[in-house]
């Protein structure tokens, strides 16, 4: 998703503040008028405890629930 890509780019540029990265996710997701966010968090990839480098997102587009994640330590796929 574009939100994960933006967070990954910010992480690659040196951003490490979990709240700043989470804010990027939320800002990008809420820019889409039909999207309703269930959650957008940064968790540890091994424990799923906050904070961490794994960006996890769940949102609804109409009746469809979209779930995605990306470990920000890894390059984002083009």
Short mmCIF file of N, CA and C in Angstrom, two decimals:
data_model
loop_
_atom_site.label_atom_id
_atom_site.label_comp_id
_atom_site.label_asym_id
_atom_site.label_seq_id
_atom_site.Cartn_x
_atom_site.Cartn_y
_atom_site.Cartn_z
N UNK A 1 0.84 -1.18 0.00
CA UNK A 1 0.00 0.00 0.00
C UNK A 1 0.88 1.24 0.00
N UNK A 2 0.32 2.32 -0.46
CA UNK A 2 1.07 3.58 -0.52
C UNK A 2 1.47 4.05 0.87
N UNK A 3 0.62 3.82 1.86
CA UNK A 3 0.93 4.23 3.23
C UNK A 3 2.16 3.50 3.75
N UNK A 4 2.24 2.20 3.50
CA UNK A 4 3.41 1.43 3.93
C UNK A 4 4.66 1.89 3.20
N UNK A 5 4.53 2.21 1.93
CA UNK A 5 5.66 2.71 1.15
C UNK A 5 6.20 4.01 1.70
N UNK A 6 5.29 4.92 2.08
CA UNK A 6 5.73 6.19 2.65
C UNK A 6 6.43 5.99 3.98
N UNK A 7 5.90 5.11 4.81
CA UNK A 7 6.54 4.82 6.10
C UNK A 7 7.91 4.18 5.88
N UNK A 8 8.01 3.26 4.92
CA UNK A 8 9.29 2.60 4.62
C UNK A 8 10.31 3.62 4.12
N UNK A 9 9.88 4.55 3.28
CA UNK A 9 10.79 5.59 2.79
C UNK A 9 11.27 6.48 3.92
N UNK A 10 10.37 6.84 4.82
CA UNK A 10 10.76 7.67 5.96
C UNK A 10 11.75 6.92 6.86
N UNK A 11 11.50 5.63 7.09
CA UNK A 11 12.41 4.81 7.90
C UNK A 11 13.78 4.74 7.24
N UNK A 12 13.80 4.53 5.92
CA UNK A 12 15.07 4.45 5.18
C UNK A 12 15.82 5.77 5.24
N UNK A 13 15.08 6.88 5.36
CA UNK A 13 15.70 8.21 5.44
C UNK A 13 16.15 8.55 6.86
N UNK A 14 15.88 7.64 7.82
CA UNK A 14 16.39 7.85 9.17
C UNK A 14 15.34 8.05 10.26
N UNK A 15 14.07 8.13 9.89
CA UNK A 15 13.02 8.31 10.91
C UNK A 15 12.88 7.04 11.74
N UNK A 16 12.94 7.17 13.06
CA UNK A 16 12.81 6.01 13.93
C UNK A 16 11.73 6.18 15.00
N UNK A 17 11.15 7.37 15.07
CA UNK A 17 10.11 7.63 16.07
C UNK A 17 8.83 6.88 15.68
N UNK A 18 8.42 5.89 16.49
CA UNK A 18 7.25 5.09 16.14
C UNK A 18 5.98 5.92 15.95
N UNK A 19 5.82 6.96 16.75
CA UNK A 19 4.61 7.78 16.62
C UNK A 19 4.63 8.60 15.33
N UNK A 20 5.81 9.07 14.93
CA UNK A 20 5.92 9.80 13.66
C UNK A 20 5.62 8.87 12.49
N UNK A 21 6.15 7.66 12.54
CA UNK A 21 5.90 6.69 11.47
C UNK A 21 4.43 6.28 11.44
N UNK A 22 3.85 6.07 12.60
CA UNK A 22 2.42 5.73 12.69
C UNK A 22 1.58 6.89 12.14
N UNK A 23 2.01 8.11 12.45
CA UNK A 23 1.32 9.29 11.94
C UNK A 23 1.32 9.34 10.42
N UNK A 24 2.45 8.96 9.81
CA UNK A 24 2.51 8.90 8.35
C UNK A 24 1.50 7.90 7.80
N UNK A 25 1.43 6.74 8.44
CA UNK A 25 0.47 5.72 8.00
C UNK A 25 -0.95 6.26 8.06
N UNK A 26 -1.30 6.85 9.19
CA UNK A 26 -2.66 7.33 9.38
C UNK A 26 -2.99 8.48 8.44
N UNK A 27 -2.04 9.40 8.27
CA UNK A 27 -2.27 10.54 7.37
C UNK A 27 -2.53 10.06 5.95
N UNK A 28 -1.72 9.12 5.49
CA UNK A 28 -1.89 8.62 4.11
C UNK A 28 -3.20 7.86 3.96
N UNK A 29 -3.53 7.04 4.94
CA UNK A 29 -4.77 6.26 4.85
C UNK A 29 -6.00 7.15 4.92
N UNK A 30 -5.99 8.15 5.78
CA UNK A 30 -7.17 9.02 5.91
C UNK A 30 -7.30 9.99 4.74
N UNK A 31 -6.28 10.09 3.90
CA UNK A 31 -6.38 10.93 2.71
C UNK A 31 -7.34 10.33 1.69
N UNK A 32 -7.62 9.05 1.83
CA UNK A 32 -8.56 8.37 0.94
C UNK A 32 -9.95 8.45 1.57
N UNK A 33 -10.90 9.13 0.91
CA UNK A 33 -12.19 9.39 1.55
C UNK A 33 -13.03 8.15 1.89
N UNK A 34 -12.84 7.06 1.21
CA UNK A 34 -13.67 5.87 1.45
C UNK A 34 -13.02 4.88 2.41
N UNK A 35 -11.83 5.21 2.92
CA UNK A 35 -11.10 4.29 3.79
C UNK A 35 -11.43 4.57 5.25
N UNK A 36 -11.71 3.50 5.99
CA UNK A 36 -11.92 3.57 7.43
C UNK A 36 -10.86 2.69 8.08
N UNK A 37 -10.03 3.27 8.95
CA UNK A 37 -8.90 2.54 9.55
C UNK A 37 -9.38 1.70 10.73
N UNK A 38 -9.04 0.42 10.72
CA UNK A 38 -9.25 -0.44 11.89
C UNK A 38 -8.05 -0.31 12.83
N UNK A 39 -6.84 -0.40 12.28
CA UNK A 39 -5.63 -0.15 13.06
C UNK A 39 -4.47 0.16 12.14
N UNK A 40 -3.51 0.89 12.67
CA UNK A 40 -2.24 1.19 12.01
C UNK A 40 -1.22 1.30 13.13
N UNK A 41 -0.33 0.33 13.23
CA UNK A 41 0.61 0.25 14.35
C UNK A 41 1.99 -0.15 13.87
N UNK A 42 2.98 0.07 14.73
CA UNK A 42 4.33 -0.44 14.52
C UNK A 42 4.63 -1.39 15.67
N UNK A 43 4.89 -2.64 15.33
CA UNK A 43 5.09 -3.67 16.34
C UNK A 43 6.39 -4.42 16.08
N UNK A 44 6.85 -5.12 17.10
CA UNK A 44 8.03 -5.97 16.96
C UNK A 44 7.65 -7.18 16.10
N UNK A 45 8.44 -7.49 15.06
CA UNK A 45 8.09 -8.61 14.18
C UNK A 45 8.01 -9.97 14.88
N UNK A 46 8.75 -10.15 15.96
CA UNK A 46 8.78 -11.44 16.65
C UNK A 46 7.68 -11.57 17.70
N UNK A 47 7.38 -10.46 18.38
CA UNK A 47 6.45 -10.53 19.52
C UNK A 47 5.12 -9.83 19.29
N UNK A 48 5.05 -8.99 18.29
CA UNK A 48 3.89 -8.14 18.00
C UNK A 48 3.60 -7.15 19.13
N UNK A 49 4.62 -6.89 19.96
CA UNK A 49 4.50 -5.87 21.00
C UNK A 49 4.95 -4.53 20.42
N UNK A 50 4.37 -3.43 20.92
CA UNK A 50 4.76 -2.09 20.48
C UNK A 50 5.96 -1.65 21.30
N UNK A 51 6.84 -0.82 20.78
CA UNK A 51 6.97 -0.47 19.38
C UNK A 51 7.86 -1.46 18.65
N UNK A 52 7.98 -1.28 17.36
CA UNK A 52 8.83 -2.15 16.56
C UNK A 52 8.95 -1.64 15.15
N UNK A 53 9.50 -2.46 14.29
CA UNK A 53 9.75 -2.05 12.90
C UNK A 53 8.75 -2.62 11.91
N UNK A 54 7.83 -3.45 12.38
CA UNK A 54 6.83 -4.02 11.49
C UNK A 54 5.59 -3.13 11.48
N UNK A 55 5.34 -2.50 10.34
CA UNK A 55 4.15 -1.67 10.18
C UNK A 55 3.00 -2.60 9.80
N UNK A 56 1.93 -2.57 10.58
CA UNK A 56 0.75 -3.40 10.33
C UNK A 56 -0.46 -2.49 10.18
N UNK A 57 -1.25 -2.77 9.15
CA UNK A 57 -2.39 -1.91 8.84
C UNK A 57 -3.59 -2.78 8.51
N UNK A 58 -4.75 -2.38 9.02
CA UNK A 58 -6.02 -2.96 8.61
C UNK A 58 -6.98 -1.80 8.40
N UNK A 59 -7.65 -1.81 7.28
CA UNK A 59 -8.58 -0.74 6.96
C UNK A 59 -9.72 -1.31 6.13
N UNK A 60 -10.81 -0.59 6.12
CA UNK A 60 -11.97 -1.01 5.33
C UNK A 60 -12.17 -0.04 4.18
N UNK A 61 -12.45 -0.62 3.04
CA UNK A 61 -12.83 0.14 1.86
C UNK A 61 -14.22 -0.37 1.51
N UNK A 62 -15.22 0.37 1.95
CA UNK A 62 -16.58 -0.15 1.84
C UNK A 62 -16.74 -1.33 2.77
N UNK A 63 -17.18 -2.46 2.23
CA UNK A 63 -17.37 -3.66 3.04
C UNK A 63 -16.15 -4.58 3.00
N UNK A 64 -15.13 -4.20 2.24
CA UNK A 64 -13.94 -5.03 2.10
C UNK A 64 -12.89 -4.62 3.13
N UNK A 65 -12.38 -5.59 3.87
CA UNK A 65 -11.32 -5.33 4.85
C UNK A 65 -9.97 -5.64 4.21
N UNK A 66 -9.09 -4.67 4.25
CA UNK A 66 -7.75 -4.80 3.67
C UNK A 66 -6.75 -4.89 4.81
N UNK A 67 -5.86 -5.88 4.74
CA UNK A 67 -4.83 -6.08 5.76
C UNK A 67 -3.48 -6.17 5.06
N UNK A 68 -2.50 -5.41 5.57
CA UNK A 68 -1.17 -5.43 4.95
C UNK A 68 -0.13 -5.15 6.03
N UNK A 69 1.11 -5.51 5.74
CA UNK A 69 2.21 -5.24 6.66
C UNK A 69 3.50 -5.15 5.89
N UNK A 70 4.49 -4.53 6.52
CA UNK A 70 5.82 -4.45 5.92
C UNK A 70 6.84 -4.19 7.03
N UNK A 71 7.92 -4.95 7.03
CA UNK A 71 9.02 -4.71 7.96
C UNK A 71 9.82 -3.53 7.41
N UNK A 72 9.79 -2.42 8.12
CA UNK A 72 10.41 -1.19 7.64
C UNK A 72 11.92 -1.29 7.50
N UNK A 73 12.53 -2.30 8.09
CA UNK A 73 13.99 -2.49 7.94
C UNK A 73 14.35 -3.01 6.56
N UNK A 74 13.36 -3.49 5.80
CA UNK A 74 13.60 -4.06 4.48
C UNK A 74 13.16 -3.08 3.40
N UNK A 75 13.79 -3.14 2.20
CA UNK A 75 13.36 -2.26 1.11
C UNK A 75 11.90 -2.53 0.75
N UNK A 76 11.20 -1.47 0.40
CA UNK A 76 9.80 -1.62 -0.01
C UNK A 76 9.78 -2.03 -1.48
N UNK A 77 8.99 -3.05 -1.82
CA UNK A 77 8.95 -3.51 -3.22
C UNK A 77 8.43 -2.40 -4.15
N UNK A 78 9.06 -2.30 -5.29
CA UNK A 78 8.65 -1.26 -6.26
C UNK A 78 7.38 -1.64 -6.97
#
